[in-house]
């Protein structure tokens, strides 16, 4: 694990892939990239932020394509419309809450290692947009991480933190409705991190982050802190769907947190058919057998009544023996959360064994509550809280009259009443990294490659004018062949930032570019002017935000003592 990576632009925001390949235009004027060259995929929160091929992230890590959930979002943000936000985990839960006016939250964090730049603006905008849609919004300063993983001194951290927060406020974050905090100052986050850390161990950190014997302990603590950040919105008021907008390099944290959120739960709710346990694939097979036989049995008296349909394990075994399960679809989610299509054929032998061993035991659908971390009182209270017919066993309760959803609610309520968290698994959305203006990645060590939100507007103008483009060598060729908007950092500036909500503008730039009607000189002039205006306006708003920031309950002049950092 290299802890001194040179690129400090904050990978969650926007370092950039040097080698993205071109793809087809989208109807909305965004870009969609075709498959890139085969390359090993790695998601390293502290490494260089580059992703060779976004499509690999779906297969390798079980990140889902944003397109799959886009239709559930009532009024999608332009970064969603343009494919800049390309992936997610369980964003459907957030979209649904948003559509139904139910509580939800958005949270992201920023390592104060340098100046905020246009890549961070994407994340600021994402948080703010969710706030405008009615969510509880949180922005945090990852100062513990900056100190322990990047060796920043507390003075540097204070200064950078101020700059991040001014930009967040200037872009429209409502700090009265939402919450801003620094990791080091949030006692609840620290306590939660401590609790979550007791469910994680070093081997796991080794596997997820490549930590080894040389990794400093505080760096590990900062990981635990981040998992607490991610779940923190659910401590406020109640558990709720929460989206974490980040770059894909942060996905390891999201996956770990989704796991920990489950591991601290008091009860695990599953579906069962008899006294024995089934895994997901076996359960599907037993359900198929049960449904087929119960429907048959029901024909006699016309009605399916679980309690009366007399389907026995051995009958189901006989049915299943002749059943040919459908072949599994492409093994999509390598280590995703719950593969949609478990391998049923592979599960058939064990399902058969279990059913045969069940013999004459009747099959009856039920929900099962396992005691995972509950106190004795909580387990007793759960038994009490289950309505209808139930059966109590050592370590689990079966309920016959509850749906899965009802059972989940009962489990959560009892847990919360008895000192537990009742967390939902957090959701996430992932945005593409911006390409550097000089072509390669955006990196703070190459000032011309990125635009800081603090850059003098004239410098911003100049940087855009000097940017690499996807244009041809001569104007003549450009007219003949058209430009390569998909390869063009300037086009990206329009799509990610300069066009704002104006889809017409991105579409026009794109179409004119690829048709050869647009030449790079004029195109860059237009972009450069928009950039200058944006920076002027943003910096004015930052000044206005000074007052807001001063009123907030956040200490930007910390009296923490410590080392000056590893320089
Ligand atoms: N690790 C993030 C980064 O590198 C910062 C961060 C800390 C964060 N806590 C978070 C991001 C919670 C999202 C959610 O910038
Ligand atoms: Fe890029 Fe504009 Fe040139 Fe097209 S015309 S390649 S979008 S700078």
Coordinates of C-alpha atoms and ligand atoms in Angstrom, one line a residue:
X1 CA 0.0 0.0 0.0
X2 CA 1.6 3.2 -1.1
X3 CA 0.6 5.9 1.3
X4 CA 2.3 8.7 -0.4
X5 CA 0.6 8.8 -3.8
X6 CA 1.5 11.9 -5.7
X7 CA -1.9 12.7 -6.9
X8 CA -3.7 14.6 -4.2
X9 CA -6.6 16.0 -6.1
X10 CA -8.9 13.9 -4.0
X11 CA -9.8 10.8 -5.9
X12 CA -13.4 10.8 -4.8
X13 CA -13.8 14.0 -6.8
X14 CA -11.9 13.8 -10.0
X15 CA -8.6 12.6 -11.0
X16 CA -9.0 11.5 -14.5
X17 CA -8.5 8.4 -16.6
X18 CA -5.8 9.0 -19.2
X19 CA -7.1 6.4 -21.5
X20 CA -10.8 6.4 -21.8
X21 CA -11.9 5.5 -25.3
X22 CA -14.5 7.1 -27.3
X23 CA -18.1 6.0 -27.4
X24 CA -21.3 7.0 -29.0
X25 CA -23.2 10.2 -28.4
X26 CA -26.1 10.1 -26.2
X27 CA -29.4 11.7 -27.1
X28 CA -28.9 14.1 -24.3
X29 CA -25.6 15.3 -25.5
X30 CA -23.6 13.5 -22.8
X31 CA -21.2 10.8 -23.8
X32 CA -21.1 7.1 -23.4
X33 CA -17.8 5.5 -23.8
X34 CA -17.3 2.2 -25.5
X35 CA -15.3 -0.6 -24.0
X36 CA -11.7 0.4 -23.4
X37 CA -8.6 -1.8 -23.7
X38 CA -8.6 -4.7 -21.3
X39 CA -6.8 -3.6 -18.2
X40 CA -6.8 -4.7 -14.6
X41 CA -9.5 -3.1 -12.6
X42 CA -8.6 -1.9 -9.2
X43 CA -10.5 0.5 -6.9
X44 CA -8.1 2.1 -4.5
X45 CA -9.3 5.0 -2.4
X46 CA -5.7 6.2 -1.8
X47 CA -4.2 5.3 -5.2
X48 CA -4.3 7.1 -8.4
X49 CA -7.8 7.8 -9.5
X50 CA -8.1 6.2 -12.9
X51 CA -10.5 3.8 -14.3
X52 CA -9.7 2.2 -17.6
X53 CA -13.1 0.9 -18.3
X54 CA -16.2 1.8 -16.4
X55 CA -18.1 -1.2 -17.7
X56 CA -15.7 -3.5 -15.9
X57 CA -16.8 -2.0 -12.6
X58 CA -20.2 -3.6 -13.1
X59 CA -18.8 -7.1 -13.7
X60 CA -16.0 -7.0 -11.2
X61 CA -17.5 -5.3 -8.3
X62 CA -21.3 -5.5 -8.7
X63 CA -21.8 -1.8 -9.2
X64 CA -25.0 -1.4 -11.2
X65 CA -25.5 0.7 -14.3
X66 CA -27.2 3.9 -13.5
X67 CA -29.4 3.5 -16.6
X68 CA -31.2 0.7 -14.8
X69 CA -32.5 3.0 -12.2
X70 CA -32.7 6.3 -14.1
X71 CA -36.3 5.9 -14.9
X72 CA -37.2 5.8 -11.2
X73 CA -35.9 9.3 -10.7
X74 CA -38.7 11.7 -11.2
X75 CA -36.6 14.8 -12.2
X76 CA -33.1 13.6 -12.8
X77 CA -30.1 15.9 -12.3
X78 CA -28.1 16.8 -15.5
X79 CA -25.2 14.7 -14.4
X80 CA -27.6 11.8 -14.4
X81 CA -29.1 12.7 -17.7
X82 CA -25.7 13.0 -19.3
X83 CA -24.3 9.7 -18.1
X84 CA -21.7 11.4 -15.9
X85 CA -23.3 9.5 -13.0
X86 CA -22.9 6.1 -14.5
X87 CA -23.3 3.6 -11.6
X88 CA -25.0 3.0 -8.3
X89 CA -25.7 0.6 -5.5
X90 CA -29.3 0.3 -4.5
X91 CA -30.2 3.8 -5.5
X92 CA -33.7 2.6 -6.2
X93 CA -34.3 2.8 -2.4
X94 CA -33.5 6.5 -2.5
X95 CA -35.3 7.2 -5.7
X96 CA -38.4 5.6 -4.2
X97 CA -38.3 7.5 -1.0
X98 CA -37.8 10.7 -3.0
X99 CA -40.8 9.9 -5.2
X100 CA -43.0 9.1 -2.2
X101 CA -41.9 12.0 0.0
X102 CA -40.4 9.7 2.5
X103 CA -37.3 10.5 4.5
X104 CA -34.0 10.0 2.8
X105 CA -30.5 11.4 3.1
X106 CA -27.4 12.3 1.1
X107 CA -23.9 12.5 2.5
X108 CA -20.4 12.8 1.1
X109 CA -17.0 13.7 2.5
X110 CA -14.0 15.7 1.4
X111 CA -10.4 15.2 2.3
X112 CA -8.9 18.6 2.9
X113 CA -5.6 18.0 1.1
X114 CA -5.6 20.9 -1.3
X115 CA -7.9 23.4 -3.0
X116 CA -11.4 22.3 -4.0
X117 CA -11.6 22.0 -7.8
X118 CA -14.1 21.5 -10.5
X119 CA -14.1 17.8 -9.9
X120 CA -15.3 18.4 -6.3
X121 CA -18.0 20.6 -7.7
X122 CA -19.7 17.5 -9.1
X123 CA -20.0 16.1 -5.6
X124 CA -21.1 19.4 -4.0
X125 CA -23.8 19.6 -6.6
X126 CA -25.0 16.1 -6.0
X127 CA -25.4 16.7 -2.3
X128 CA -27.1 20.0 -2.9
X129 CA -29.5 18.5 -5.5
X130 CA -30.6 15.8 -3.1
X131 CA -31.1 18.4 -0.5
X132 CA -33.3 20.3 -2.9
X133 CA -35.3 17.2 -3.5
X134 CA -36.1 17.0 0.1
X135 CA -33.3 14.9 1.6
X136 CA -31.3 15.4 4.7
X137 CA -28.0 16.6 3.5
X138 CA -24.6 16.1 5.0
X139 CA -21.1 17.4 4.0
X140 CA -18.2 16.4 6.1
X141 CA -14.5 17.2 6.2
X142 CA -12.4 14.1 6.4
X143 CA -9.7 15.6 8.5
X144 CA -8.8 12.4 10.3
X145 CA -8.2 10.7 7.0
X146 CA -6.2 13.7 5.6
X147 CA -4.0 13.6 8.7
X148 CA -3.5 9.9 8.9
X149 CA -3.5 8.8 5.3
X150 CA -2.0 11.9 3.6
X151 CA 0.1 13.4 6.4
X152 CA -1.5 16.8 6.3
X153 CA -0.8 19.0 9.4
X154 CA -3.7 20.4 11.3
X155 CA -3.0 23.9 10.2
X156 CA -3.1 22.9 6.5
X157 CA -6.3 20.9 7.2
X158 CA -8.0 23.9 8.8
X159 CA -7.2 26.2 5.8
X160 CA -8.3 23.7 3.2
X161 CA -11.4 22.7 5.1
X162 CA -12.5 26.4 5.1
X163 CA -12.1 26.5 1.3
X164 CA -14.1 23.4 0.8
X165 CA -16.9 24.6 2.9
X166 CA -17.1 28.0 1.4
X167 CA -17.5 26.4 -2.0
X168 CA -20.1 24.0 -0.8
X169 CA -22.1 26.9 0.7
X170 CA -21.5 29.1 -2.3
X171 CA -23.0 26.4 -4.6
X172 CA -26.2 26.4 -2.5
X173 CA -25.9 24.0 0.4
X174 CA -28.4 25.0 3.0
X175 CA -26.5 24.6 6.2
X176 CA -29.5 25.3 8.4
X177 CA -31.4 22.4 6.9
X178 CA -28.4 20.2 6.4
X179 CA -25.4 19.4 8.5
X180 CA -21.7 20.1 8.1
X181 CA -19.1 18.5 10.4
X182 CA -15.5 17.5 10.6
X183 CA -14.7 13.9 11.5
X184 CA -12.5 14.9 14.4
X185 CA -15.2 16.9 16.1
X186 CA -18.1 14.6 15.8
X187 CA -18.4 12.5 18.9
X188 CA -21.3 10.5 17.6
X189 CA -19.4 9.5 14.5
X190 CA -16.5 8.4 16.6
X191 CA -18.6 6.3 18.9
X192 CA -20.4 4.8 15.9
X193 CA -17.0 4.0 14.3
X194 CA -15.9 2.3 17.5
X195 CA -19.0 0.1 17.4
X196 CA -18.7 -0.7 13.8
X197 CA -15.0 -1.4 14.1
X198 CA -15.8 -4.2 16.5
X199 CA -17.4 -6.1 13.6
X200 CA -14.4 -5.7 11.2
X201 CA -11.0 -7.2 11.5
X202 CA -7.5 -6.7 10.1
X203 CA -7.6 -9.5 7.5
X204 CA -10.6 -7.9 6.0
X205 CA -8.8 -4.5 5.7
X206 CA -5.9 -6.3 4.2
X207 CA -8.1 -7.9 1.5
X208 CA -10.2 -4.7 0.8
X209 CA -7.5 -2.0 1.0
X210 CA -4.2 -3.8 0.6
X211 CA -3.2 -2.7 4.1
X212 CA -0.2 -4.5 5.6
X213 CA 2.1 -4.5 8.5
X214 CA 3.4 -1.0 7.5
X215 CA 0.0 0.7 7.5
X216 CA -0.3 3.2 10.3
X217 CA -3.0 2.5 12.8
X218 CA -4.7 5.9 12.5
X219 CA -5.2 5.3 8.8
X220 CA -7.1 2.2 9.8
X221 CA -9.1 4.2 12.3
X222 CA -9.9 6.7 9.5
X223 CA -11.5 3.9 7.5
X224 CA -13.7 2.9 10.4
X225 CA -14.6 6.6 10.8
X226 CA -15.6 6.7 7.2
X227 CA -18.0 3.8 7.6
X228 CA -19.4 5.7 10.5
X229 CA -19.8 8.8 8.4
X230 CA -21.7 6.8 5.8
X231 CA -24.2 5.5 8.4
X232 CA -24.3 8.7 10.5
X233 CA -27.4 10.2 8.7
X234 CA -29.4 7.2 10.0
X235 CA -28.5 8.0 13.6
X236 CA -30.3 11.4 13.1
X237 CA -34.0 10.8 13.6
X238 CA -34.3 7.3 12.1
X239 CA -32.8 4.7 9.7
X240 CA -33.5 5.8 6.2
X241 CA -32.3 5.3 2.6
X242 CA -29.1 7.3 2.3
X243 CA -27.1 8.0 -0.9
X244 CA -23.4 8.5 -0.9
X245 CA -22.3 10.4 -4.0
X246 CA -18.7 9.6 -4.7
X247 CA -16.2 8.6 -7.4
X248 CA -15.9 4.8 -8.0
X249 CA -12.6 4.7 -6.1
X250 CA -14.6 5.1 -2.9
X251 CA -16.7 2.0 -3.6
X252 CA -14.6 -0.3 -1.3
X253 CA -15.7 1.9 1.6
X254 CA -19.3 1.7 0.4
X255 CA -19.2 -2.1 0.2
X256 CA -17.6 -2.5 3.6
X257 CA -20.1 -0.2 5.1
X258 CA -23.0 -2.0 3.5
X259 CA -21.6 -5.2 5.1
X260 CA -21.1 -3.6 8.5
X261 CA -24.6 -2.1 8.5
X262 CA -25.9 -5.7 8.2
X263 CA -23.5 -7.2 10.7
X264 CA -24.6 -4.9 13.6
X265 CA -28.2 -5.7 13.1
X266 CA -30.0 -7.6 15.9
X267 CA -32.0 -9.9 13.7
X268 CA -31.7 -11.4 10.3
X269 CA -34.9 -11.8 8.5
X270 CA -35.2 -14.6 5.9
X271 CA -37.9 -16.7 4.3
X272 CA -38.2 -20.3 5.0
X273 CA -40.5 -23.2 4.3
X274 CA -39.8 -25.7 7.0
X275 CA -37.6 -26.2 10.0
X276 CA -34.4 -26.5 8.0
X277 CA -32.4 -23.6 6.5
X278 CA -32.1 -22.8 2.7
X279 CA -29.7 -20.7 0.9
X280 CA -31.1 -18.3 -1.8
X281 CA -30.9 -20.7 -4.7
X282 CA -32.3 -23.6 -2.7
X283 CA -35.1 -21.4 -1.5
X284 CA -36.1 -20.5 -5.1
X285 CA -36.3 -24.2 -6.0
X286 CA -38.3 -25.1 -2.9
X287 CA -40.6 -22.2 -3.6
X288 CA -41.1 -23.4 -7.2
X289 CA -42.0 -26.9 -5.9
X290 CA -44.3 -25.5 -3.2
X291 CA -46.1 -23.2 -5.6
X292 CA -46.7 -26.0 -8.1
X293 CA -47.9 -28.5 -5.6
X294 CA -50.0 -26.0 -3.6
X295 CA -51.8 -24.9 -6.7
X296 CA -52.5 -28.5 -7.5
X297 CA -53.8 -29.3 -4.1
X298 CA -55.9 -26.1 -4.1
X299 CA -57.9 -27.2 -7.1
X300 CA -59.9 -29.6 -4.9
X301 CA -61.4 -26.9 -2.7
X302 CA -60.7 -24.0 -5.0
X303 CA -58.7 -21.9 -2.6
X304 CA -55.1 -21.8 -1.6
X305 CA -54.8 -21.8 2.1
X306 CA -51.3 -22.4 3.3
X307 CA -52.4 -23.9 6.6
X308 CA -54.5 -26.5 4.8
X309 CA -52.5 -27.3 1.7
X310 CA -50.9 -30.4 2.6
X311 CA -47.6 -30.2 0.8
X312 CA -44.9 -32.4 2.5
X313 CA -41.2 -32.2 2.1
X314 CA -41.1 -35.6 0.4
X315 CA -43.7 -34.6 -2.2
X316 CA -41.7 -31.5 -3.0
X317 CA -38.6 -33.6 -3.3
X318 CA -40.4 -35.9 -5.8
X319 CA -41.5 -32.8 -7.8
X320 CA -38.1 -31.2 -7.8
X321 CA -36.3 -34.4 -8.9
X322 CA -38.0 -34.0 -12.3
X323 CA -37.6 -30.3 -12.5
X324 CA -35.1 -28.7 -14.7
X325 CA -34.0 -25.3 -13.4
X326 CA -33.4 -22.5 -16.0
X327 CA -29.7 -22.0 -16.8
X328 CA -28.1 -19.1 -14.9
X329 CA -27.9 -15.8 -16.7
X330 CA -24.4 -14.3 -17.3
X331 CA -22.6 -14.4 -14.0
X332 CA -22.9 -10.7 -13.6
X333 CA -22.1 -9.9 -10.0
X334 CA -18.8 -11.5 -9.2
X335 CA -18.9 -10.4 -5.6
X336 CA -21.9 -8.1 -5.6
X337 CA -24.4 -8.2 -2.8
X338 CA -27.1 -10.5 -4.0
X339 CA -26.7 -12.0 -7.4
X340 CA -30.0 -11.8 -9.2
X341 CA -29.7 -15.2 -10.8
X342 CA -28.2 -17.7 -8.4
X343 CA -27.2 -21.0 -10.0
X344 CA -30.3 -23.1 -9.5
X345 CA -29.0 -26.2 -11.2
X346 CA -26.0 -26.3 -8.8
X347 CA -28.4 -25.9 -5.8
X348 CA -30.7 -28.7 -6.9
X349 CA -28.8 -31.6 -5.2
X350 CA -28.6 -29.9 -1.8
X351 CA -32.2 -28.7 -2.0
X352 CA -33.2 -32.3 -2.8
X353 CA -31.2 -33.7 0.2
X354 CA -32.8 -31.2 2.5
X355 CA -36.3 -32.0 1.3
X356 CA -35.8 -35.7 1.5
X357 CA -34.5 -35.4 5.0
X358 CA -37.6 -33.4 5.8
X359 CA -39.8 -36.4 5.0
X360 CA -43.3 -35.9 6.1
X361 CA -42.8 -32.4 7.6
X362 CA -45.3 -30.1 5.9
X363 CA -43.9 -27.2 3.8
X364 CA -45.3 -23.9 4.9
X365 CA -44.0 -20.5 3.8
X366 CA -42.9 -18.3 6.7
X367 CA -40.6 -15.6 7.6
X368 CA -37.8 -16.4 10.0
X369 CA -36.1 -14.1 12.4
X370 CA -32.6 -15.1 13.4
X371 CA -31.1 -13.7 16.5
X372 CA -27.8 -12.2 15.4
X373 CA -26.8 -9.7 18.0
X374 CA -29.9 -9.2 20.1
X375 CA -29.9 -9.0 23.8
X376 CA -32.2 -11.5 25.6
X377 CA -34.7 -8.8 26.3
X378 CA -34.8 -7.7 22.7
X379 CA -35.3 -11.3 21.6
X380 CA -38.2 -11.7 24.0
X381 CA -39.6 -8.4 22.8
X382 CA -39.4 -9.6 19.2
X383 CA -41.4 -12.7 20.0
X384 CA -43.9 -10.6 21.7
X385 CA -44.1 -8.2 18.7
X386 CA -44.8 -10.9 16.1
X387 CA -48.5 -10.9 15.3
X388 CA -50.4 -14.0 14.3
X389 CA -49.2 -17.6 14.3
X390 CA -45.6 -18.0 15.4
X391 CA -43.2 -20.7 16.5
X392 CA -40.3 -20.0 18.8
X393 CA -37.0 -22.0 18.6
X394 CA -33.6 -21.7 20.1
X395 CA -32.1 -18.7 18.3
X396 CA -34.9 -18.0 15.9
X397 CA -38.6 -17.3 15.5
X398 CA -40.8 -18.3 12.6
X399 CA -43.8 -16.1 11.8
X400 CA -46.6 -17.5 9.6
X401 CA -48.8 -14.5 9.1
X402 CA -46.3 -11.7 8.3
X403 CA -45.0 -10.6 4.9
X404 CA -41.2 -10.2 4.5
X405 CA -41.7 -6.4 4.5
X406 CA -43.8 -6.4 7.7
X407 CA -41.2 -8.7 9.3
X408 CA -38.4 -6.3 8.4
X409 CA -40.2 -3.4 10.0
X410 CA -41.0 -5.3 13.2
X411 CA -37.3 -6.4 13.5
X412 CA -36.1 -2.8 13.0
X413 CA -38.5 -1.3 15.5
X414 CA -37.7 -3.9 18.2
X415 CA -34.0 -3.3 17.5
X416 CA -34.2 0.4 17.8
X417 CA -36.3 0.2 21.0
X418 CA -33.7 -2.0 22.6
X419 CA -30.6 0.1 21.9
X420 CA -29.7 -1.1 18.4
X421 CA -29.2 1.0 15.3
X422 CA -31.6 -0.7 12.9
X423 CA -29.5 0.5 9.9
X424 CA -30.5 0.1 6.3
X425 CA -27.7 -0.6 3.9
X426 CA -26.5 2.7 2.4
X427 CA -26.8 3.4 -1.3
X428 CA -24.3 5.1 -3.5
X429 CA -24.0 6.8 -6.9
X430 CA -20.8 7.0 -8.9
X431 CA -19.6 9.7 -11.3
X432 CA -17.0 9.5 -14.0
X433 CA -13.7 11.2 -13.4
X434 CA -13.0 14.3 -15.4
X435 CA -10.2 14.2 -17.9
X436 CA -7.4 16.6 -17.2
X437 CA -7.3 19.7 -19.4
X438 CA -3.9 18.7 -20.6
X439 CA -5.2 15.3 -21.7
X440 CA -4.0 12.9 -19.0
X441 CA -5.5 12.8 -15.6
X442 CA -6.5 15.7 -13.5
X443 CA -3.8 16.2 -11.0
X444 CA -3.0 18.9 -8.5
X445 CA 0.7 18.5 -9.3
X446 CA -0.1 19.7 -12.8
X447 CA -1.9 23.0 -12.3
X448 CA -2.7 23.3 -16.0
X449 CA -4.6 20.0 -15.9
X450 CA -7.3 21.2 -13.6
X451 CA -9.2 24.3 -12.5
X452 CA -9.4 25.1 -8.9
X453 CA -12.5 26.8 -7.6
X454 CA -10.1 29.4 -6.3
X455 CA -8.3 30.1 -9.6
X456 CA -8.3 33.6 -10.7
X457 CA -11.1 33.8 -13.4
X458 CA -8.6 35.0 -15.9
X459 CA -6.4 31.9 -15.2
X460 CA -9.4 29.8 -15.6
X461 CA -10.1 31.4 -19.0
X462 CA -6.5 30.8 -20.0
X463 CA -6.4 27.2 -18.9
X464 CA -9.5 26.4 -21.0
X465 CA -8.0 28.3 -24.0
X466 CA -4.8 26.2 -23.6
X467 CA -6.6 22.9 -23.2
X468 CA -6.1 19.8 -25.3
X469 CA -9.1 19.1 -27.6
X470 CA -10.5 16.3 -29.7
X471 CA -10.0 18.5 -32.8
X472 CA -8.2 17.7 -36.0
X473 CA -4.9 19.0 -37.1
X474 CA -6.3 21.6 -39.5
X475 CA -9.5 23.5 -39.9
X476 CA -10.0 21.9 -43.2
X477 CA -9.8 18.4 -41.8
X478 CA -12.1 19.4 -38.9
X479 CA -14.7 20.5 -41.4
X480 CA -14.3 17.3 -43.4
X481 CA -14.1 14.7 -40.6
X482 CA -15.7 16.5 -37.6
X483 CA -14.1 16.8 -34.2
X484 CA -13.9 14.0 -31.6
X485 CA -16.1 15.4 -28.9
X486 CA -15.9 12.1 -27.0
X487 CA -12.2 12.5 -26.7
X488 CA -12.3 16.2 -25.9
X489 CA -11.7 17.6 -22.4
X490 CA -13.4 20.9 -23.5
X491 CA -16.5 19.0 -24.4
X492 CA -16.4 17.4 -21.0
X493 CA -16.3 20.9 -19.4
X494 CA -19.5 21.8 -21.2
X495 CA -21.2 18.5 -20.2
X496 CA -20.0 18.3 -16.6
X497 CA -20.2 22.0 -15.6
X498 CA -20.4 24.8 -18.1
X499 CA -23.8 24.0 -19.7
X500 CA -25.4 23.6 -16.3
X501 CA -29.0 22.4 -16.7
X502 CA -29.0 23.4 -20.4
X503 CA -29.2 20.2 -22.4
X504 CA -29.7 22.1 -25.6
X505 CA -26.2 23.6 -25.3
X506 CA -24.5 20.3 -24.8
X507 CA -26.4 18.8 -27.6
X508 CA -25.6 21.7 -29.9
X509 CA -21.9 21.6 -29.1
X510 CA -21.7 17.9 -29.6
X511 CA -23.6 17.8 -32.8
X512 CA -21.8 20.8 -34.3
X513 CA -18.4 19.4 -33.3
X514 CA -18.9 15.9 -34.8
X515 CA -20.5 17.4 -37.9
X516 CA -17.5 19.6 -38.5
X517 CA -19.4 22.8 -38.2
X518 CA -17.6 23.8 -35.0
X519 CA -13.9 24.7 -34.9
X520 CA -11.9 24.3 -31.7
X521 CA -10.8 27.9 -31.5
X522 CA -14.3 29.3 -31.2
X523 CA -15.5 26.4 -29.2
X524 CA -12.7 27.0 -26.6
X525 CA -13.4 30.7 -26.6
X526 CA -17.0 30.1 -25.7
X527 CA -16.0 27.6 -23.0
X528 CA -13.3 29.8 -21.6
X529 CA -15.7 32.7 -21.3
X530 CA -18.2 30.5 -19.5
X531 CA -15.5 29.3 -17.2
X532 CA -14.5 32.9 -16.4
X533 CA -18.1 33.8 -15.7
X534 CA -18.6 30.7 -13.5
X535 CA -15.4 31.4 -11.5
X536 CA -16.3 35.1 -11.0
X537 CA -19.8 34.3 -9.9
X538 CA -18.7 31.4 -7.7
X539 CA -16.0 33.5 -6.0
X540 CA -18.5 36.3 -5.3
X541 CA -20.7 33.7 -3.7
X542 CA -17.8 32.4 -1.7
X543 CA -17.4 35.8 -0.2
X544 CA -21.0 36.0 0.7
X545 CA -20.7 32.6 2.2
X546 CA -18.0 33.8 4.7
X547 CA -20.7 35.1 6.9
X548 CA -22.7 32.0 6.8
X549 CA -19.7 29.9 7.6
X550 CA -18.8 32.1 10.6
X551 CA -22.3 31.4 12.0
X552 CA -22.0 27.7 11.7
X553 CA -21.0 25.5 14.6
X554 CA -17.8 24.3 13.1
X555 CA -14.4 24.9 14.4
X556 CA -11.9 25.9 11.6
X557 CA -9.2 26.9 13.9
X558 CA -8.6 23.7 15.7
X559 CA -6.2 23.6 18.6
X560 CA -5.3 20.0 17.9
X561 CA -1.7 19.3 18.5
X562 CA 0.2 16.8 16.5
X563 CA 2.9 16.1 14.0
X564 CA 3.4 18.4 11.1
X565 CA 2.8 15.6 8.7
X566 CA 5.1 13.4 6.7
X567 CA 6.7 15.7 4.3
Ligands
LIG1 N1 -12.5 9.1 1.7 C1 -13.1 10.2 1.0 C2 -12.0 10.9 0.1 O1 -11.1 10.3 -0.2 C3 -13.6 11.2 2.0 C4 -14.7 10.7 2.9 C5 -14.6 10.5 4.3 C6 -16.0 10.3 2.5 N2 -15.8 10.1 4.7 C7 -16.7 10.0 3.7 C8 -16.6 10.2 1.3 C9 -18.0 9.5 3.7 C10 -18.0 9.8 1.3 C11 -18.6 9.4 2.4 O2 -12.2 12.0 -0.3
LIG2 FE1 -13.7 19.8 -28.5 FE2 -15.1 21.9 -29.2 FE3 -13.0 21.1 -30.7 FE4 -15.2 19.7 -30.7 S1 -15.0 21.7 -31.4 S2 -13.1 18.9 -30.4 S3 -15.9 20.0 -28.6 S4 -12.9 21.9 -28.6

